[in-house]
Short mmCIF file of C-alpha atoms in Angstrom, two decimals:
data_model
loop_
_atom_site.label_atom_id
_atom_site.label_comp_id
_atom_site.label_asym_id
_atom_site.label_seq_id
_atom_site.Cartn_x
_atom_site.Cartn_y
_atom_site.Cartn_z
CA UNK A 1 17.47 -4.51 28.28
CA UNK A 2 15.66 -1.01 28.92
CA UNK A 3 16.63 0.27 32.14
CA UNK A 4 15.60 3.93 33.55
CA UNK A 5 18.31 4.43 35.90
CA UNK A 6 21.18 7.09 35.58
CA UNK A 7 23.88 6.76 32.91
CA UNK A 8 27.31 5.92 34.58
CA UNK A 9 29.89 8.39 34.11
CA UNK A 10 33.06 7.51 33.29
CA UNK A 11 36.70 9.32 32.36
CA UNK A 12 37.48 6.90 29.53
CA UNK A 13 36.28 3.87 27.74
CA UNK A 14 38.27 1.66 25.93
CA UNK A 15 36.26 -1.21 23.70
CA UNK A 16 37.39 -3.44 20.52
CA UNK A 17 36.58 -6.24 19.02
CA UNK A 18 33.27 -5.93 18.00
CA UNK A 19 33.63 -7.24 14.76
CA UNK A 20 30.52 -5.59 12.79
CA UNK A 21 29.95 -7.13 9.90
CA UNK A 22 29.42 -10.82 11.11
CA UNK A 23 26.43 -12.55 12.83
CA UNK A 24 28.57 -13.41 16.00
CA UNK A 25 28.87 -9.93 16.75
CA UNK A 26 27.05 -9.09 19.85
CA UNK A 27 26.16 -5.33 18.87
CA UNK A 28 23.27 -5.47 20.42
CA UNK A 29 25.04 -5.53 23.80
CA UNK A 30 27.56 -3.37 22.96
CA UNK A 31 24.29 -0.94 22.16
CA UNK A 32 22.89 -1.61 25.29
CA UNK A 33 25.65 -0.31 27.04
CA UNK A 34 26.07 2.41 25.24
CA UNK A 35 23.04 3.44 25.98
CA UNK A 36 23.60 3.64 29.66
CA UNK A 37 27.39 5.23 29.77
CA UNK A 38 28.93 8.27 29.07
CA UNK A 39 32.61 9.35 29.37
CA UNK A 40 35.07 12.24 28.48
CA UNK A 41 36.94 10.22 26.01
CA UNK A 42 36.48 6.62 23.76
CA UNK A 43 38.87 4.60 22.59
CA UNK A 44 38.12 2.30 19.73
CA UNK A 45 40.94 -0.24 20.20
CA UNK A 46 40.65 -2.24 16.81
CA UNK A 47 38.11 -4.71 14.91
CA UNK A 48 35.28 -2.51 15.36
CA UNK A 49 34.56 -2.87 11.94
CA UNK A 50 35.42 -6.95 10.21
CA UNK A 51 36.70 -5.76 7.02
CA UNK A 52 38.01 -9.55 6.14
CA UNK A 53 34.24 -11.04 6.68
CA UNK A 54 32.24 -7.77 4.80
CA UNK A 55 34.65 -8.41 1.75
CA UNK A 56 33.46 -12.14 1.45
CA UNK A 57 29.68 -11.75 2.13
CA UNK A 58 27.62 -8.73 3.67
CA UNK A 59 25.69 -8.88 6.80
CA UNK A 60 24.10 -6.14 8.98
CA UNK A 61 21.99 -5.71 11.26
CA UNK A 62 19.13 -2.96 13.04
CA UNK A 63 21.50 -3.00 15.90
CA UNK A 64 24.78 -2.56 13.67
CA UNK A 65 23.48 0.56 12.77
CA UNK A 66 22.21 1.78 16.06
CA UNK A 67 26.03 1.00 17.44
CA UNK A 68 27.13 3.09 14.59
CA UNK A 69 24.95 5.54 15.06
CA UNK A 70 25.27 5.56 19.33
CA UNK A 71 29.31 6.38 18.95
CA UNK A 72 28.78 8.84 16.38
CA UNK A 73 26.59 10.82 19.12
CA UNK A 74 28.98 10.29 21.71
CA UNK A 75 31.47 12.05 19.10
CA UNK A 76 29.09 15.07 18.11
CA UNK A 77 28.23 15.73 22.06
CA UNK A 78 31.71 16.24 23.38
CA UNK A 79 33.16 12.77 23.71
CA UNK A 80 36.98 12.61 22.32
CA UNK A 81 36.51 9.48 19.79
CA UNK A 82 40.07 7.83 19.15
CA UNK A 83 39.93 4.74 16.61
CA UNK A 84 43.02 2.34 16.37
CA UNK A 85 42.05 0.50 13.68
CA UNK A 86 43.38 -3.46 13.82
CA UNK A 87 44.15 -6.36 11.33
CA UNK A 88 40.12 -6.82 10.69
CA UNK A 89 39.65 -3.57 9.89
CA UNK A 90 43.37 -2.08 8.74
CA UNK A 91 41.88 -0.62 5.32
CA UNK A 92 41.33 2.13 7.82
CA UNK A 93 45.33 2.15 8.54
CA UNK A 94 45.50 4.16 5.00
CA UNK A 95 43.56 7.18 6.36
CA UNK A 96 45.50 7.72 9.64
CA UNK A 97 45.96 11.13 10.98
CA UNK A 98 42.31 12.00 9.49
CA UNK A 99 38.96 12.72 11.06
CA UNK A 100 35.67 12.02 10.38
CA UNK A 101 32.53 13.15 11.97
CA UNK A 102 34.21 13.76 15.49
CA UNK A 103 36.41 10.27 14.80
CA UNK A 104 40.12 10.67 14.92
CA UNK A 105 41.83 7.77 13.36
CA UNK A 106 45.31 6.86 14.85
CA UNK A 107 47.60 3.89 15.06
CA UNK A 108 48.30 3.74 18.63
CA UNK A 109 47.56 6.51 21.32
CA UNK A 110 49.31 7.16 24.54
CA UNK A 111 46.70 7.99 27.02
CA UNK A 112 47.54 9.58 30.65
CA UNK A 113 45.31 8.44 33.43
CA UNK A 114 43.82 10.83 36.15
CA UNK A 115 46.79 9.65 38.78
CA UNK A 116 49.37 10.48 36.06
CA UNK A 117 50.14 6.87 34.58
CA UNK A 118 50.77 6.66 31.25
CA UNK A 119 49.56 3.68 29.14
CA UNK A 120 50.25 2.85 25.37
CA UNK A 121 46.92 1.85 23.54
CA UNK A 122 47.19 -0.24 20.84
CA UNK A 123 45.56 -2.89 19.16
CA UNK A 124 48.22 -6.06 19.34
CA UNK A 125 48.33 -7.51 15.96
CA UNK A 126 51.78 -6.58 15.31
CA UNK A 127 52.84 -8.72 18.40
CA UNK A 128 50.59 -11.56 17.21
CA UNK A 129 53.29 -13.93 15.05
CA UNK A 130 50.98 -15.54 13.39
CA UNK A 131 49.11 -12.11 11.67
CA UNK A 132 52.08 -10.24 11.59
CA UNK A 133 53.92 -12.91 9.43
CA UNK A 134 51.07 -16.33 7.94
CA UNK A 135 48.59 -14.11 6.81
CA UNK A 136 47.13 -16.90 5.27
CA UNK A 137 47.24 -19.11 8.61
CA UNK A 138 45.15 -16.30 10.31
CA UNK A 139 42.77 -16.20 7.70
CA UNK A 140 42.17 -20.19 7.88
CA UNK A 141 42.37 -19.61 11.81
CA UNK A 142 39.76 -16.84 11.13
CA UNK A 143 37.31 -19.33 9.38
CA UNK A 144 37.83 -21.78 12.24
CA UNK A 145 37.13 -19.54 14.57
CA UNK A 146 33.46 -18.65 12.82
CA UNK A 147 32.52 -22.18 12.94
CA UNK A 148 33.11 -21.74 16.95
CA UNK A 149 30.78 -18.71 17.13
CA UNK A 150 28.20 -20.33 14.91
CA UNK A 151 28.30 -23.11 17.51
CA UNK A 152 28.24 -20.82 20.27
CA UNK A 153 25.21 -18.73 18.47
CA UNK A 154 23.14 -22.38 18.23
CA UNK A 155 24.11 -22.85 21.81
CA UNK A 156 22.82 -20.21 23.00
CA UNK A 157 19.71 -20.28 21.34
CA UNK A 158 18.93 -23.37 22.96
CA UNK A 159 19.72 -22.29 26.05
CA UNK A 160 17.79 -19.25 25.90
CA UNK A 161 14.61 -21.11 24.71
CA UNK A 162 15.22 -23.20 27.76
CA UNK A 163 15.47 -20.00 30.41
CA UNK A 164 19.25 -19.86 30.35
CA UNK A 165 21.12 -17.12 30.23
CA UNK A 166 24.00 -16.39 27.77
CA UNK A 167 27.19 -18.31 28.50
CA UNK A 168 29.88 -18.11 25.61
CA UNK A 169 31.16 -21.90 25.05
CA UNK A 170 33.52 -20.47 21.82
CA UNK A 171 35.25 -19.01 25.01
CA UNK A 172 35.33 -21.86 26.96
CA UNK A 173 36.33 -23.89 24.23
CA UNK A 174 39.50 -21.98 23.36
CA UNK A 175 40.27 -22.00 27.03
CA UNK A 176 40.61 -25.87 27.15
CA UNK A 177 43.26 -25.28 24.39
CA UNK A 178 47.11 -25.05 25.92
CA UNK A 179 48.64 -24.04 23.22
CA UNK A 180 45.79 -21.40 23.20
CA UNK A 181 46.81 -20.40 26.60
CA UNK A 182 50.69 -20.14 26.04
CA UNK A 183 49.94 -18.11 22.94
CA UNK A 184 47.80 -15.19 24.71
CA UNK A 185 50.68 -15.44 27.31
CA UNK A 186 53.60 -14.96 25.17
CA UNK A 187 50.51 -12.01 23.60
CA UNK A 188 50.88 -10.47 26.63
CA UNK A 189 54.20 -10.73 27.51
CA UNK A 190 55.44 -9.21 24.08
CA UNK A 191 52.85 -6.00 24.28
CA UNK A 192 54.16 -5.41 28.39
CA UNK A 193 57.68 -5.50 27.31
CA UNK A 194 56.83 -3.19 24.57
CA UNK A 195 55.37 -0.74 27.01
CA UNK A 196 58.17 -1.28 29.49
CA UNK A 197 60.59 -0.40 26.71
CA UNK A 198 59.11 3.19 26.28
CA UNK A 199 59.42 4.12 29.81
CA UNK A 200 54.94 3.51 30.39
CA UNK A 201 53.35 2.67 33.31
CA UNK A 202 51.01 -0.22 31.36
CA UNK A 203 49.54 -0.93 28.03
CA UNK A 204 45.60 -1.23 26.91
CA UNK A 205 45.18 -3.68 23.88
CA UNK A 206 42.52 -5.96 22.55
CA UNK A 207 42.16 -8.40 19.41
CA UNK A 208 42.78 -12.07 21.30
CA UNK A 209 39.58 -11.75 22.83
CA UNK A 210 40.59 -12.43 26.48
CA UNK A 211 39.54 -9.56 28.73
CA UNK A 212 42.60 -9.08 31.29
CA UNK A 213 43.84 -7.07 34.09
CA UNK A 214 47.16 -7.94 35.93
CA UNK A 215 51.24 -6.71 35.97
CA UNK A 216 53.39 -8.21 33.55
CA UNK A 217 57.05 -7.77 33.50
CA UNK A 218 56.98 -5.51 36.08
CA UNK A 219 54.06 -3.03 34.26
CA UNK A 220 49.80 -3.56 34.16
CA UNK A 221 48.77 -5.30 31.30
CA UNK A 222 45.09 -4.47 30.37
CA UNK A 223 43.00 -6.18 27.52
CA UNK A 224 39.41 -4.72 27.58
CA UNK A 225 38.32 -7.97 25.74
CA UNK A 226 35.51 -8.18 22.94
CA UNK A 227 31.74 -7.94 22.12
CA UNK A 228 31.71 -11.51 20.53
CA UNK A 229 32.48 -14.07 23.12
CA UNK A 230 32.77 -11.98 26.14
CA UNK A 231 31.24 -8.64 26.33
CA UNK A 232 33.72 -6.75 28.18
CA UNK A 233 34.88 -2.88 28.34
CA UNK A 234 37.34 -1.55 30.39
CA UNK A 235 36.47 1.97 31.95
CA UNK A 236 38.83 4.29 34.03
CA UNK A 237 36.63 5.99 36.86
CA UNK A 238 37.31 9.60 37.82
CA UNK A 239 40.17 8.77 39.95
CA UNK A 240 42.26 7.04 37.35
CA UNK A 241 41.17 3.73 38.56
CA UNK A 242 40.46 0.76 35.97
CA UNK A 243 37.59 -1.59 35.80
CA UNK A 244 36.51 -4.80 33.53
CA UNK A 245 33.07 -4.32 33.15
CA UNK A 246 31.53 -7.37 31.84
CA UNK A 247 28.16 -6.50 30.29
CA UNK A 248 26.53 -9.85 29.86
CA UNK A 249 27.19 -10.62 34.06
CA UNK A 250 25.94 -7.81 35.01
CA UNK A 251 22.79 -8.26 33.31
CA UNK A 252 22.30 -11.97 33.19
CA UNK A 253 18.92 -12.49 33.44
CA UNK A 254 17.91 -9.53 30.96
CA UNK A 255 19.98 -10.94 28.54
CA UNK A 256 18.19 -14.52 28.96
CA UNK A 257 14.88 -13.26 27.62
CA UNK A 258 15.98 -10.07 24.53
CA UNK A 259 16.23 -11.88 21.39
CA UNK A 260 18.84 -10.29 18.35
CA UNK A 261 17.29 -8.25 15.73
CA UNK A 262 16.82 -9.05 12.41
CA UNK A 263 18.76 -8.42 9.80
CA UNK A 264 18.67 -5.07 7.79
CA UNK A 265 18.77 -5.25 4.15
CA UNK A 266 21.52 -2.50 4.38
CA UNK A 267 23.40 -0.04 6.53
CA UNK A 268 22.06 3.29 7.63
CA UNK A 269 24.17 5.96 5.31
#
């Protein structure tokens, strides 16, 4: 996953669900493209951290830290760092307004593109019925939703011992699902009203897990996905154009081969 070539440049980056803190995160992705970007300003759209999973049993990894340690770089050599904390990691909701190390902690943002759109950027649990009122239901959906990615992670191993690259089947699973399916679209219907209803152009959200770019109810709807199932940014290039940039594609066959890192015994301070 070492590559010599130039760095892409890029006006903003917008990532979330990472979920540090569990052994489905794929950090070690998310550090490999860290590695290779660079942009005027980062958005941290929610679950970077999972507070619910650290509070039941601590894991982290070399590459946990080295994503820690890659934004906090990014911060300290220009980059505007904006974190919108979400529902796995709202114990950071009590310290909004506040900065630390080059981090600016906000609830939502309203960023303005280079053609002059203006997008809300939020993380989309409050429109999510089932965290925003059965707390308890997402937490049992939360623990279902492990055994998936535990699956996926033995998957995967199997394939990769076999050649194959990594192909997420926790993704493909929840895709068969229809009531799945009507639930990210009333997701996205909710957050595009919302946007409409302030007078914006679109809105950037994450925490379903379902990178997406398309109008809704008459605005753009964009989800720059996760770094558990998918492995997906979105970017906005110089001219205030939008991309999905899906890491594992891109680099299919590197991925195949690079196995995770082993555990740390703790975090870096």
């Amino acid at each position: 996953m070492h590559d010599a070539s130039p760095r892409r440049r890029y006006r903003s980056i917008f990532l979330s669900d990472v979920h540090l803190g569990t052994k489905g995160s794929r950090c070690d992705f998310l550090v490999d493209f860290l590695k290779k970007v660079e942009c005027e300003r980062l958005y941290l759209v929610g679950d970077i951290v999972d507070g619910w999973r650290l509070r039941k049993s601590w894991y982290w990894d070399a590459d946990h830290d080295e994503a820690i340690r890659l934004i906090l770089r990014m911060a300290r050599h220009g980059t505007e760092v904006i974190y919108i904390p979400g529902n796995h990691d709202e114990m950071l909701r009590d310290w909004l307004g506040l900065e630390f190390a080059g981090v600016k902690l906000a609830r939502e943002a309203e960023h303005t593109a280079a053609d002059g759109r203006r997008f809300l950027v939020i993380h989309g649990d409050e429109f999510d019925g089932v965290i925003r009122y059965a707390k308890v239901i997402a937490h049992l959906g939360d623990w279902a939703y492990d055994w998936a990615l535990a699956l996926n992670r033995w998957f995967n191993a199997a394939r990769r011992r076999l050649g194959y690259p990594y192909w997420s089947l926790s993704q493909w699973l929840k895709r068969q699902v229809k009531e799945a399916v009507k639930a990210i679209d009333r997701f996205e219907t909710a957050l595009a009203i919302e946007a409409k209803r302030r007078g914006l152009d679109g809105v950037i959200c994450g925490h379903i897990h379902h990178a997406e770019m398309r109008t809704v109810q008459g605005v753009l709807y964009m989800n720059d996905g996760d770094w558990v199932e998918s492995c997906t940014a979105l970017v906005e290039h110089a001219d205030g154009r939008f991309e999905l940039v899906d890491w594992v594609a891109e680099n299919r066959l590197s991925f195949a081969r690079a196995p995770k890192r082993a555990p740390a015994a703790l975090p870096a301070a």
